[in-house]
Amino acid sequence: MAESPLKVLIVDDEVLARKRIQAMAAGHCGLQVVGECSNGYDAISSITELAPDLVFLDIDMPGLDGLDVVRGLSGDLKPLFIFVTAHPKHGLAAFEMDAVDYLLKPFDVLRFQTAISRAKGRTASLAAQSALAARTEHHGGRTDQTVYLKQLAIRKDGAIVPLRVSDVDWIEADRNYVRLHIGENSYQKREAIGNIEQHLDPAAFRRINRSAIVNLERIAELRPCSNGEYQVILRNGKSLLLTQTCHKNLAEFLG
């Protein structure tokens, strides 16, 4: 069975830049260009209407720039993004937004094809994860094949470094972000706490309230409160609340 082409949206305020990507996409049998936009506002509307699989998104646009476009979309609507820009300073922001690739103008056909290969690889990986989740739900739980997060990319002293998930003491919700607490340090990452919870090993991390996930190995003791809730005391002395609605999340750990 032939692989379906990726539906592509091109967003750039420069006509020549759009035409260049259009020409490169036309020479690739795995792509189908479904639309073009010259500004961020039209990009959000087109993504909502056309539901593309992949968006080539210029970062430097007047009004609503490319980063604002991504921030303005809901999680259910977000396609894959390849950021396009003439300025290398946006590389870190693209990485933090989990972009498939980052094309620095001017780029050639070979670099374009590399980006497409990465997009197809990401698409295949997401499809495999969805299939596994469907099988898991069908069987009423997770399977032994589930792959959990081992590392996260964070920014430290202006550099991007890998962080071992096992080093995290606890995770705190911070609106559209999470804050990863490690000892006396904390690091912000753009990720909803519910989403990151799904990718953590439940044998190592458990949700204890709407805003906190704890590393079970860091728990020193639980102190009962008068209202049926508990204070979770970590080894570093940090006190967090275990609400009644999350009691079952720690039941197996507590025996």
mmCIF file of C-alpha atoms in Angstrom:
data_model
loop_
_atom_site.group_PDB
_atom_site.id
_atom_site.type_symbol
_atom_site.label_atom_id
_atom_site.label_comp_id
_atom_site.label_asym_id
_atom_site.label_seq_id
_atom_site.Cartn_x
_atom_site.Cartn_y
_atom_site.Cartn_z
ATOM 1 C CA MET A 1 0.000 0.000 0.000
ATOM 2 C CA ALA A 2 1.431 3.390 -1.043
ATOM 3 C CA GLU A 3 2.257 5.853 1.696
ATOM 4 C CA SER A 4 -0.047 8.880 1.781
ATOM 5 C CA PRO A 5 1.724 12.179 1.048
ATOM 6 C CA LEU A 6 2.144 14.705 3.843
ATOM 7 C CA LYS A 7 -0.227 17.665 3.495
ATOM 8 C CA VAL A 8 1.961 20.774 3.581
ATOM 9 C CA LEU A 9 1.187 24.422 4.395
ATOM 10 C CA ILE A 10 3.773 27.098 3.527
ATOM 11 C CA VAL A 11 3.862 30.246 5.657
ATOM 12 C CA ASP A 12 6.256 33.095 4.794
ATOM 13 C CA ASP A 13 5.774 36.814 4.291
ATOM 14 C CA GLU A 14 8.195 36.774 1.325
ATOM 15 C CA VAL A 15 6.702 35.705 -2.009
ATOM 16 C CA LEU A 16 10.016 34.382 -3.369
ATOM 17 C CA ALA A 17 10.582 32.307 -0.248
ATOM 18 C CA ARG A 18 7.148 30.713 -0.613
ATOM 19 C CA LYS A 19 7.760 29.987 -4.292
ATOM 20 C CA ARG A 20 11.131 28.384 -3.509
ATOM 21 C CA ILE A 21 9.625 25.995 -0.954
ATOM 22 C CA GLN A 22 6.719 25.314 -3.309
ATOM 23 C CA ALA A 23 9.154 24.357 -6.081
ATOM 24 C CA MET A 24 11.140 22.056 -3.796
ATOM 25 C CA ALA A 25 7.946 20.435 -2.508
ATOM 26 C CA ALA A 26 6.682 19.904 -6.065
ATOM 27 C CA GLY A 27 9.757 17.808 -6.758
ATOM 28 C CA HIS A 28 9.068 15.538 -3.805
ATOM 29 C CA CYS A 29 6.455 12.817 -4.351
ATOM 30 C CA GLY A 30 5.811 12.501 -0.615
ATOM 31 C CA LEU A 31 4.411 16.021 -0.254
ATOM 32 C CA GLN A 32 1.138 17.685 -1.196
ATOM 33 C CA VAL A 33 1.019 21.464 -0.801
ATOM 34 C CA VAL A 34 -2.485 22.377 0.367
ATOM 35 C CA GLY A 35 -2.007 26.104 0.892
ATOM 36 C CA GLU A 36 0.185 29.178 1.351
ATOM 37 C CA CYS A 37 -0.009 32.094 3.800
ATOM 38 C CA SER A 38 1.827 35.399 3.993
ATOM 39 C CA ASN A 39 1.206 36.190 7.686
ATOM 40 C CA GLY A 40 0.671 34.568 11.060
ATOM 41 C CA TYR A 41 -3.027 35.366 11.348
ATOM 42 C CA ASP A 42 -3.862 33.608 8.089
ATOM 43 C CA ALA A 43 -1.595 30.746 9.150
ATOM 44 C CA ILE A 44 -3.680 29.999 12.239
ATOM 45 C CA SER A 45 -6.895 30.120 10.196
ATOM 46 C CA SER A 46 -5.462 27.868 7.488
ATOM 47 C CA ILE A 47 -4.106 25.336 9.967
ATOM 48 C CA THR A 48 -7.540 25.160 11.583
ATOM 49 C CA GLU A 49 -9.316 24.824 8.224
ATOM 50 C CA LEU A 50 -6.897 22.656 6.212
ATOM 51 C CA ALA A 51 -5.444 20.467 9.004
ATOM 52 C CA PRO A 52 -2.003 20.100 7.367
ATOM 53 C CA ASP A 53 0.410 17.426 8.507
ATOM 54 C CA LEU A 54 3.435 19.691 8.151
ATOM 55 C CA VAL A 55 3.935 23.463 8.141
ATOM 56 C CA PHE A 56 6.969 25.308 6.808
ATOM 57 C CA LEU A 57 6.788 28.323 9.094
ATOM 58 C CA ASP A 58 8.797 31.518 8.774
ATOM 59 C CA ILE A 59 9.692 32.866 12.208
ATOM 60 C CA ASP A 60 10.375 36.489 11.263
ATOM 61 C CA MET A 61 7.025 37.893 10.119
ATOM 62 C CA PRO A 62 5.483 41.265 10.981
ATOM 63 C CA GLY A 63 2.576 41.271 13.413
ATOM 64 C CA LEU A 64 2.206 37.670 14.487
ATOM 65 C CA ASP A 65 5.506 35.849 14.045
ATOM 66 C CA GLY A 66 6.029 32.117 13.626
ATOM 67 C CA LEU A 67 6.597 31.427 17.308
ATOM 68 C CA ASP A 68 3.364 33.249 18.143
ATOM 69 C CA VAL A 69 1.533 31.076 15.619
ATOM 70 C CA VAL A 70 2.606 27.899 17.409
ATOM 71 C CA ARG A 71 1.699 29.352 20.796
ATOM 72 C CA GLY A 72 -1.718 30.371 19.463
ATOM 73 C CA LEU A 73 -2.750 26.856 18.462
ATOM 74 C CA SER A 74 -4.446 24.343 20.707
ATOM 75 C CA GLY A 75 -2.769 20.988 21.277
ATOM 76 C CA ASP A 76 -5.304 19.121 19.137
ATOM 77 C CA LEU A 77 -4.635 21.336 16.121
ATOM 78 C CA LYS A 78 -0.850 21.361 16.112
ATOM 79 C CA PRO A 79 0.768 19.799 13.046
ATOM 80 C CA LEU A 80 4.500 19.206 12.699
ATOM 81 C CA PHE A 81 6.561 22.358 12.145
ATOM 82 C CA ILE A 82 9.738 23.068 10.215
ATOM 83 C CA PHE A 83 10.844 26.578 11.115
ATOM 84 C CA VAL A 84 12.394 28.703 8.376
ATOM 85 C CA THR A 85 14.387 31.848 9.138
ATOM 86 C CA ALA A 86 17.328 33.971 8.038
ATOM 87 C CA HIS A 87 18.515 34.376 11.645
ATOM 88 C CA PRO A 88 20.233 31.595 13.652
ATOM 89 C CA LYS A 89 19.270 33.229 16.965
ATOM 90 C CA HIS A 90 15.910 31.416 16.944
ATOM 91 C CA GLY A 91 17.398 27.928 17.078
ATOM 92 C CA LEU A 92 16.855 27.463 20.809
ATOM 93 C CA ALA A 93 13.213 28.582 20.622
ATOM 94 C CA ALA A 94 12.582 26.141 17.774
ATOM 95 C CA PHE A 95 14.125 23.324 19.798
ATOM 96 C CA GLU A 96 12.027 24.143 22.860
ATOM 97 C CA MET A 97 8.867 24.071 20.728
ATOM 98 C CA ASP A 98 9.774 20.597 19.512
ATOM 99 C CA ALA A 99 10.133 21.631 15.873
ATOM 100 C CA VAL A 100 10.981 18.853 13.425
ATOM 101 C CA ASP A 101 13.787 20.929 11.925
ATOM 102 C CA TYR A 102 15.182 24.430 11.606
ATOM 103 C CA LEU A 103 16.059 25.643 8.103
ATOM 104 C CA LEU A 104 18.391 28.607 7.875
ATOM 105 C CA LYS A 105 17.947 30.669 4.699
ATOM 106 C CA PRO A 106 19.262 30.158 2.099
ATOM 107 C CA PHE A 107 19.033 26.358 2.099
ATOM 108 C CA ASP A 108 19.471 23.942 -0.793
ATOM 109 C CA VAL A 109 17.445 20.957 -2.006
ATOM 110 C CA LEU A 110 19.596 18.471 -0.087
ATOM 111 C CA ARG A 111 18.967 20.307 3.200
ATOM 112 C CA PHE A 112 15.257 20.479 2.328
ATOM 113 C CA GLN A 113 15.150 16.720 1.746
ATOM 114 C CA THR A 114 16.864 16.096 5.087
ATOM 115 C CA ALA A 115 14.145 18.105 6.818
ATOM 116 C CA ILE A 116 11.432 16.120 5.030
ATOM 117 C CA SER A 117 13.069 12.850 6.062
ATOM 118 C CA ARG A 118 12.983 14.000 9.669
ATOM 119 C CA ALA A 119 9.327 14.972 9.344
ATOM 120 C CA LYS A 120 8.460 11.557 7.923
ATOM 121 C CA GLY A 121 10.398 9.877 10.702
ATOM 122 C CA ARG A 122 8.502 11.896 13.311
ATOM 123 C CA THR A 123 5.204 11.054 11.604
ATOM 124 C CA ALA A 124 6.011 7.339 11.645
ATOM 125 C CA SER A 125 7.015 7.519 15.310
ATOM 126 C CA LEU A 126 3.798 9.306 16.285
ATOM 127 C CA ALA A 127 1.736 6.779 14.324
ATOM 128 C CA ALA A 128 3.462 3.929 16.136
ATOM 129 C CA GLN A 129 2.807 5.583 19.503
ATOM 130 C CA SER A 130 -0.874 6.065 18.636
ATOM 131 C CA ALA A 131 -1.198 2.433 17.580
ATOM 132 C CA LEU A 132 0.446 1.282 20.805
ATOM 133 C CA ALA A 133 -1.827 3.522 22.872
ATOM 134 C CA ALA A 134 -4.871 2.103 21.080
ATOM 135 C CA ARG A 135 -3.751 -1.465 21.758
ATOM 136 C CA THR A 136 -3.018 -0.606 25.371
ATOM 137 C CA GLU A 137 -6.459 0.969 25.866
ATOM 138 C CA HIS A 138 -8.087 -2.047 24.222
ATOM 139 C CA HIS A 139 -6.396 -4.367 26.706
ATOM 140 C CA GLY A 140 -7.246 -2.147 29.660
ATOM 141 C CA GLY A 141 -3.765 -0.955 30.602
ATOM 142 C CA ARG A 142 -0.210 -0.308 29.516
ATOM 143 C CA THR A 143 1.847 -3.021 27.845
ATOM 144 C CA ASP A 144 5.437 -4.072 28.443
ATOM 145 C CA GLN A 145 6.290 -2.442 25.102
ATOM 146 C CA THR A 146 5.540 1.057 26.393
ATOM 147 C CA VAL A 147 8.562 3.344 26.077
ATOM 148 C CA TYR A 148 8.849 5.979 28.788
ATOM 149 C CA LEU A 149 10.823 9.204 28.845
ATOM 150 C CA LYS A 150 14.447 8.775 29.859
ATOM 151 C CA GLN A 151 15.752 12.249 28.997
ATOM 152 C CA LEU A 152 14.434 15.772 28.562
ATOM 153 C CA ALA A 153 16.163 18.703 26.876
ATOM 154 C CA ILE A 154 16.523 21.777 29.061
ATOM 155 C CA ARG A 155 18.247 25.149 28.861
ATOM 156 C CA LYS A 156 21.083 25.708 31.315
ATOM 157 C CA ASP A 157 23.462 28.684 31.304
ATOM 158 C CA GLY A 158 22.469 29.506 27.736
ATOM 159 C CA ALA A 159 23.102 25.996 26.410
ATOM 160 C CA ILE A 160 20.844 23.046 25.630
ATOM 161 C CA VAL A 161 21.670 20.006 27.743
ATOM 162 C CA PRO A 162 20.011 16.609 28.239
ATOM 163 C CA LEU A 163 18.436 16.016 31.632
ATOM 164 C CA ARG A 164 17.953 12.523 33.027
ATOM 165 C CA VAL A 165 14.340 12.103 34.077
ATOM 166 C CA SER A 166 15.446 9.990 37.041
ATOM 167 C CA ASP A 167 17.238 13.057 38.472
ATOM 168 C CA VAL A 168 13.974 15.019 38.778
ATOM 169 C CA ASP A 169 12.631 15.322 42.343
ATOM 170 C CA TRP A 170 9.208 16.620 41.391
ATOM 171 C CA ILE A 171 7.387 18.344 38.542
ATOM 172 C CA GLU A 172 5.198 21.395 38.980
ATOM 173 C CA ALA A 173 2.530 22.714 36.607
ATOM 174 C CA ASP A 174 3.145 26.305 35.509
ATOM 175 C CA ARG A 175 0.290 27.240 33.145
ATOM 176 C CA ASN A 176 1.367 26.018 29.675
ATOM 177 C CA TYR A 177 4.696 24.900 31.075
ATOM 178 C CA VAL A 178 6.067 22.513 33.650
ATOM 179 C CA ARG A 179 8.848 23.298 36.090
ATOM 180 C CA LEU A 180 11.293 20.473 36.733
ATOM 181 C CA HIS A 181 12.735 20.587 40.252
ATOM 182 C CA ILE A 182 16.165 19.038 40.794
ATOM 183 C CA GLY A 183 17.694 19.706 44.179
ATOM 184 C CA GLU A 184 17.853 23.474 44.642
ATOM 185 C CA ASN A 185 17.495 24.141 40.917
ATOM 186 C CA SER A 186 14.428 24.263 38.677
ATOM 187 C CA TYR A 187 14.029 24.362 34.902
ATOM 188 C CA GLN A 188 11.045 25.433 32.831
ATOM 189 C CA LYS A 189 9.849 23.428 29.821
ATOM 190 C CA ARG A 190 6.921 24.175 27.524
ATOM 191 C CA GLU A 191 4.762 21.110 28.141
ATOM 192 C CA ALA A 192 1.372 20.524 29.796
ATOM 193 C CA ILE A 193 1.664 18.504 32.990
ATOM 194 C CA GLY A 194 -0.997 16.057 31.796
ATOM 195 C CA ASN A 195 0.954 15.358 28.624
ATOM 196 C CA ILE A 196 4.277 14.791 30.361
ATOM 197 C CA GLU A 197 2.556 12.527 32.916
ATOM 198 C CA GLN A 198 1.487 10.165 30.125
ATOM 199 C CA HIS A 199 5.118 9.625 29.117
ATOM 200 C CA LEU A 200 6.551 9.017 32.595
ATOM 201 C CA ASP A 201 7.026 5.539 34.024
ATOM 202 C CA PRO A 202 4.218 5.110 36.618
ATOM 203 C CA ALA A 203 6.546 2.855 38.592
ATOM 204 C CA ALA A 204 8.761 5.905 39.176
ATOM 205 C CA PHE A 205 6.483 8.972 39.030
ATOM 206 C CA ARG A 206 2.956 9.595 40.306
ATOM 207 C CA ARG A 207 0.573 12.562 40.227
ATOM 208 C CA ILE A 208 -0.318 13.700 43.749
ATOM 209 C CA ASN A 209 -2.499 16.701 42.913
ATOM 210 C CA ARG A 210 -3.572 18.740 39.882
ATOM 211 C CA SER A 211 -0.281 20.628 39.850
ATOM 212 C CA ALA A 212 2.384 18.183 41.009
ATOM 213 C CA ILE A 213 4.026 14.887 40.042
ATOM 214 C CA VAL A 214 6.614 13.337 42.374
ATOM 215 C CA ASN A 215 9.521 10.985 41.892
ATOM 216 C CA LEU A 216 8.537 8.113 44.196
ATOM 217 C CA GLU A 217 12.133 7.495 45.196
ATOM 218 C CA ARG A 218 12.316 11.014 46.636
ATOM 219 C CA ILE A 219 9.449 10.518 49.116
ATOM 220 C CA ALA A 220 10.656 10.438 52.723
ATOM 221 C CA GLU A 221 7.285 10.233 54.485
ATOM 222 C CA LEU A 222 3.574 11.042 54.314
ATOM 223 C CA ARG A 223 1.933 13.000 57.130
ATOM 224 C CA PRO A 224 -1.872 12.747 57.438
ATOM 225 C CA CYS A 225 -3.937 15.923 57.575
ATOM 226 C CA SER A 226 -7.241 16.313 59.401
ATOM 227 C CA ASN A 227 -9.252 16.462 56.159
ATOM 228 C CA GLY A 228 -8.115 13.090 54.818
ATOM 229 C CA GLU A 229 -5.330 14.526 52.699
ATOM 230 C CA TYR A 230 -1.601 14.038 53.250
ATOM 231 C CA GLN A 231 1.540 16.100 53.247
ATOM 232 C CA VAL A 232 4.134 14.398 51.046
ATOM 233 C CA ILE A 233 7.575 15.147 52.476
ATOM 234 C CA LEU A 234 10.447 14.711 50.062
ATOM 235 C CA ARG A 235 13.973 13.819 51.115
ATOM 236 C CA ASN A 236 15.084 17.399 50.498
ATOM 237 C CA GLY A 237 12.463 18.645 52.965
ATOM 238 C CA LYS A 238 10.001 19.929 50.372
ATOM 239 C CA SER A 239 6.373 19.475 51.447
ATOM 240 C CA LEU A 240 3.671 18.828 48.839
ATOM 241 C CA LEU A 241 -0.032 18.053 49.145
ATOM 242 C CA LEU A 242 -1.518 14.657 48.281
ATOM 243 C CA THR A 243 -5.204 15.283 47.620
ATOM 244 C CA GLN A 244 -7.927 12.716 48.203
ATOM 245 C CA THR A 245 -8.645 12.410 44.490
ATOM 246 C CA CYS A 246 -5.056 11.263 43.918
ATOM 247 C CA HIS A 247 -4.827 8.771 46.805
ATOM 248 C CA LYS A 248 -5.116 5.834 44.406
ATOM 249 C CA ASN A 249 -2.055 7.034 42.508
ATOM 250 C CA LEU A 250 0.084 6.205 45.539
ATOM 251 C CA ALA A 251 -1.855 3.181 46.796
ATOM 252 C CA GLU A 252 0.306 0.649 44.952
ATOM 253 C CA PHE A 253 3.509 2.394 46.018
ATOM 254 C CA LEU A 254 2.417 2.437 49.674
ATOM 255 C CA GLY A 255 1.250 -1.180 49.594
#
